[in-house]
Short mmCIF file of C-alpha atoms in Angstrom, two decimals:
data_model
loop_
_atom_site.label_atom_id
_atom_site.label_comp_id
_atom_site.label_asym_id
_atom_site.label_seq_id
_atom_site.Cartn_x
_atom_site.Cartn_y
_atom_site.Cartn_z
CA ARG A 1 26.22 -37.92 -3.08
CA ALA A 2 27.04 -37.44 0.59
CA ASN A 3 29.48 -35.07 2.26
CA GLN A 4 31.97 -33.35 0.01
CA ILE A 5 34.60 -33.48 2.74
CA ALA A 6 34.15 -36.20 5.36
CA LEU A 7 36.44 -36.37 8.37
CA SER A 8 35.85 -39.57 10.28
CA ASP A 9 38.09 -40.91 13.07
CA ALA A 10 40.57 -38.17 12.14
CA HIS A 11 42.88 -36.03 14.22
CA HIS A 12 45.41 -33.22 13.76
CA VAL A 13 43.78 -31.99 10.54
CA GLU A 14 43.78 -28.43 9.23
CA LEU A 15 41.30 -27.59 6.49
CA ALA A 16 42.11 -24.02 5.45
CA GLY A 17 41.58 -21.61 2.57
CA ASN A 18 39.21 -23.76 0.50
CA GLU A 19 36.00 -23.16 -1.41
CA ILE A 20 33.52 -25.92 -0.53
CA ARG A 21 30.36 -25.81 -2.65
CA TYR A 22 27.62 -27.63 -4.55
CA ASN A 23 27.51 -30.77 -2.42
CA ASP A 24 24.02 -32.17 -2.88
CA TYR A 25 23.45 -34.07 0.37
CA HIS A 26 23.99 -33.65 4.10
CA ALA A 27 26.94 -31.20 4.32
CA GLY A 28 29.85 -29.55 2.60
CA ILE A 29 32.02 -30.68 5.55
CA THR A 30 31.13 -33.49 7.97
CA ALA A 31 33.13 -34.51 11.05
CA TYR A 32 32.63 -37.60 13.25
CA ARG A 33 34.79 -38.91 16.11
CA VAL A 34 37.55 -36.33 15.55
CA HIS A 35 39.90 -34.26 17.67
CA ASP A 36 42.43 -31.50 17.01
CA VAL A 37 40.60 -30.53 13.79
CA HIS A 38 40.81 -26.92 12.58
CA ILE A 39 38.46 -25.56 9.89
CA LEU A 40 39.92 -22.15 9.05
CA GLY A 41 39.22 -19.43 6.52
CA ASN A 42 37.08 -21.44 4.10
CA TRP A 43 34.20 -20.29 1.89
CA ILE A 44 31.45 -22.86 2.41
CA HIS A 45 28.40 -22.19 0.25
CA ASP A 46 25.53 -23.55 -1.85
CA ASN A 47 25.51 -27.03 -0.29
CA GLY A 48 22.28 -29.02 -0.18
CA ARG A 49 19.32 -29.94 -2.32
CA PHE A 50 17.53 -26.69 -3.11
CA THR A 51 15.12 -28.13 -5.70
CA ILE A 52 13.31 -30.59 -3.40
CA ALA A 53 11.56 -30.07 -0.07
CA GLN A 54 11.89 -33.57 1.40
CA ASP A 55 14.63 -36.19 1.42
CA PRO A 56 13.22 -39.08 -0.64
CA GLN A 57 14.91 -41.68 1.61
CA THR A 58 14.05 -40.31 5.06
CA GLY A 59 11.13 -37.96 4.45
CA SER A 60 12.92 -35.23 6.45
CA SER A 61 12.84 -31.66 5.19
CA THR A 62 16.01 -30.89 3.26
CA TRP A 63 16.42 -27.68 5.28
CA ASN A 64 16.84 -29.93 8.33
CA VAL A 65 19.47 -32.27 6.86
CA ASP A 66 21.61 -30.40 4.27
CA HIS A 67 24.12 -28.10 6.01
CA GLY A 68 27.28 -26.12 5.38
CA VAL A 69 29.20 -27.84 8.21
CA TYR A 70 27.84 -30.80 10.20
CA TRP A 71 29.98 -31.74 13.20
CA GLY A 72 28.44 -34.92 14.62
CA SER A 73 30.85 -36.04 17.33
CA THR A 74 34.29 -35.58 18.81
CA SER A 75 36.82 -37.93 20.35
CA GLY A 76 38.82 -35.22 22.13
CA GLY A 77 39.52 -31.50 22.31
CA GLY A 78 41.58 -29.00 20.37
CA ASN A 79 38.84 -28.34 17.78
CA LEU A 80 38.44 -24.95 16.10
CA ILE A 81 36.08 -23.48 13.50
CA ALA A 82 37.33 -19.95 12.76
CA ASN A 83 37.17 -17.17 10.19
CA ASN A 84 34.98 -19.01 7.68
CA LEU A 85 32.32 -17.51 5.43
CA ILE A 86 29.38 -19.94 5.55
CA GLU A 87 26.54 -18.83 3.30
CA HIS A 88 23.56 -19.99 1.28
CA ASN A 89 23.43 -23.62 2.37
CA ARG A 90 20.07 -25.41 2.30
CA GLY A 91 19.90 -26.15 6.05
CA ASN A 92 21.94 -24.81 8.97
CA GLY A 93 25.13 -22.97 8.25
CA LEU A 94 26.91 -24.78 11.09
CA GLN A 95 25.41 -27.67 13.05
CA LEU A 96 27.08 -29.15 16.14
CA TYR A 97 24.90 -32.18 16.92
CA PRO A 98 24.39 -34.70 18.53
CA ASN A 99 27.61 -35.66 20.38
CA THR A 100 29.99 -32.79 19.77
CA MET A 101 32.23 -31.55 22.57
CA ASP A 102 35.15 -29.18 23.04
CA VAL A 103 34.83 -27.02 19.91
CA ILE A 104 35.62 -23.30 19.68
CA VAL A 105 33.58 -21.42 17.05
CA THR A 106 34.92 -17.89 16.52
CA GLY A 107 35.18 -15.15 13.93
CA ASN A 108 32.84 -16.77 11.40
CA THR A 109 30.30 -15.01 9.18
CA ILE A 110 27.23 -17.20 8.72
CA VAL A 111 24.55 -15.69 6.48
CA HIS A 112 21.63 -16.48 4.15
CA ASN A 113 21.30 -20.16 5.08
CA GLY A 114 17.95 -21.94 4.75
CA ASN A 115 17.61 -22.62 8.46
CA THR A 116 19.56 -21.45 11.53
CA GLY A 117 23.03 -19.94 11.28
CA ILE A 118 24.55 -21.88 14.21
CA TYR A 119 22.75 -24.84 15.78
CA VAL A 120 24.05 -26.54 18.94
CA GLY A 121 22.00 -29.50 20.20
CA GLY A 122 21.92 -33.04 21.52
CA SER A 123 24.74 -33.70 23.94
CA ALA A 124 26.88 -30.84 22.65
CA ASP A 125 28.98 -29.88 25.66
CA ARG A 126 31.76 -27.37 26.23
CA ILE A 127 31.06 -25.52 22.98
CA THR A 128 32.41 -21.94 22.84
CA VAL A 129 30.65 -19.62 20.37
CA VAL A 130 32.25 -16.16 20.45
CA ASN A 131 32.61 -13.18 18.10
CA ASN A 132 30.63 -14.58 15.16
CA ILE A 133 28.16 -12.87 12.83
CA ALA A 134 24.89 -14.70 12.07
CA ALA A 135 22.39 -12.81 9.92
CA PHE A 136 19.59 -13.29 7.40
CA ASN A 137 19.28 -17.04 8.11
CA ASP A 138 15.74 -18.41 7.61
CA ARG A 139 13.19 -20.50 9.57
CA ASN A 140 14.53 -20.14 13.14
CA ALA A 141 16.61 -17.90 15.41
CA GLN A 142 20.02 -16.93 14.05
CA MET A 143 21.68 -19.08 16.73
CA ARG A 144 19.99 -21.99 18.50
CA ILE A 145 21.77 -23.30 21.57
CA ARG A 146 19.30 -26.07 22.36
CA SER A 147 21.07 -28.22 24.93
CA GLY A 148 24.38 -29.26 26.43
CA THR A 149 26.39 -28.17 29.45
CA ALA A 150 29.22 -25.70 30.01
CA ASN A 151 28.57 -23.98 26.66
CA VAL A 152 29.67 -20.33 26.30
CA VAL A 153 27.96 -17.92 23.89
CA ARG A 154 29.35 -14.38 24.02
CA GLY A 155 30.07 -11.35 21.84
CA ASN A 156 28.16 -12.53 18.75
CA LEU A 157 26.28 -10.24 16.36
CA VAL A 158 22.92 -11.58 15.19
CA TYR A 159 20.32 -9.97 12.93
CA SER A 160 17.19 -10.81 10.97
CA PRO A 161 14.67 -8.38 9.49
CA THR A 162 12.00 -10.86 10.64
CA ASP A 163 11.37 -10.72 14.41
CA ALA A 164 10.61 -14.45 14.60
CA PHE A 165 14.08 -15.31 13.23
CA SER A 166 16.13 -12.76 15.15
CA GLY A 167 18.24 -13.34 18.21
CA ILE A 168 19.68 -16.32 20.01
CA GLU A 169 17.43 -19.15 21.18
CA ASN A 170 18.44 -20.98 24.34
#
């Protein structure tokens, strides 16, 4: 039920060239306490529970808990999320929260997700978000950089036909 690919206490992992789809809870890819992990050139789509509005166990909205990629924490640097197509997931396309540090996010296309395209929050520090496309994501700004220190957001293309969901929130 939970997390199609779960990386926990892992290091020196490359996850490349895969199709990750139809996971019904939390995320297509989840990472906790990892370092030197590279997620490269994957197609991550249709993850989450689209037929219900609330998680029956927690009461949370499914568009807040079912994501394409959920990166929860790191145990060191050397982390890279690059050149992925992340689309049509129930919640955020990519969520870096709550204790994620030292991740480079570059060259990804993140579209048509049920919430934000890229969400950075909690104690997410030293996150670099450059040269990504985030468009047509629902419910909030295309990118939400909510907290953290020494984060860099530069050279991204964001678009929504709805003014309330366009742009980058910081």
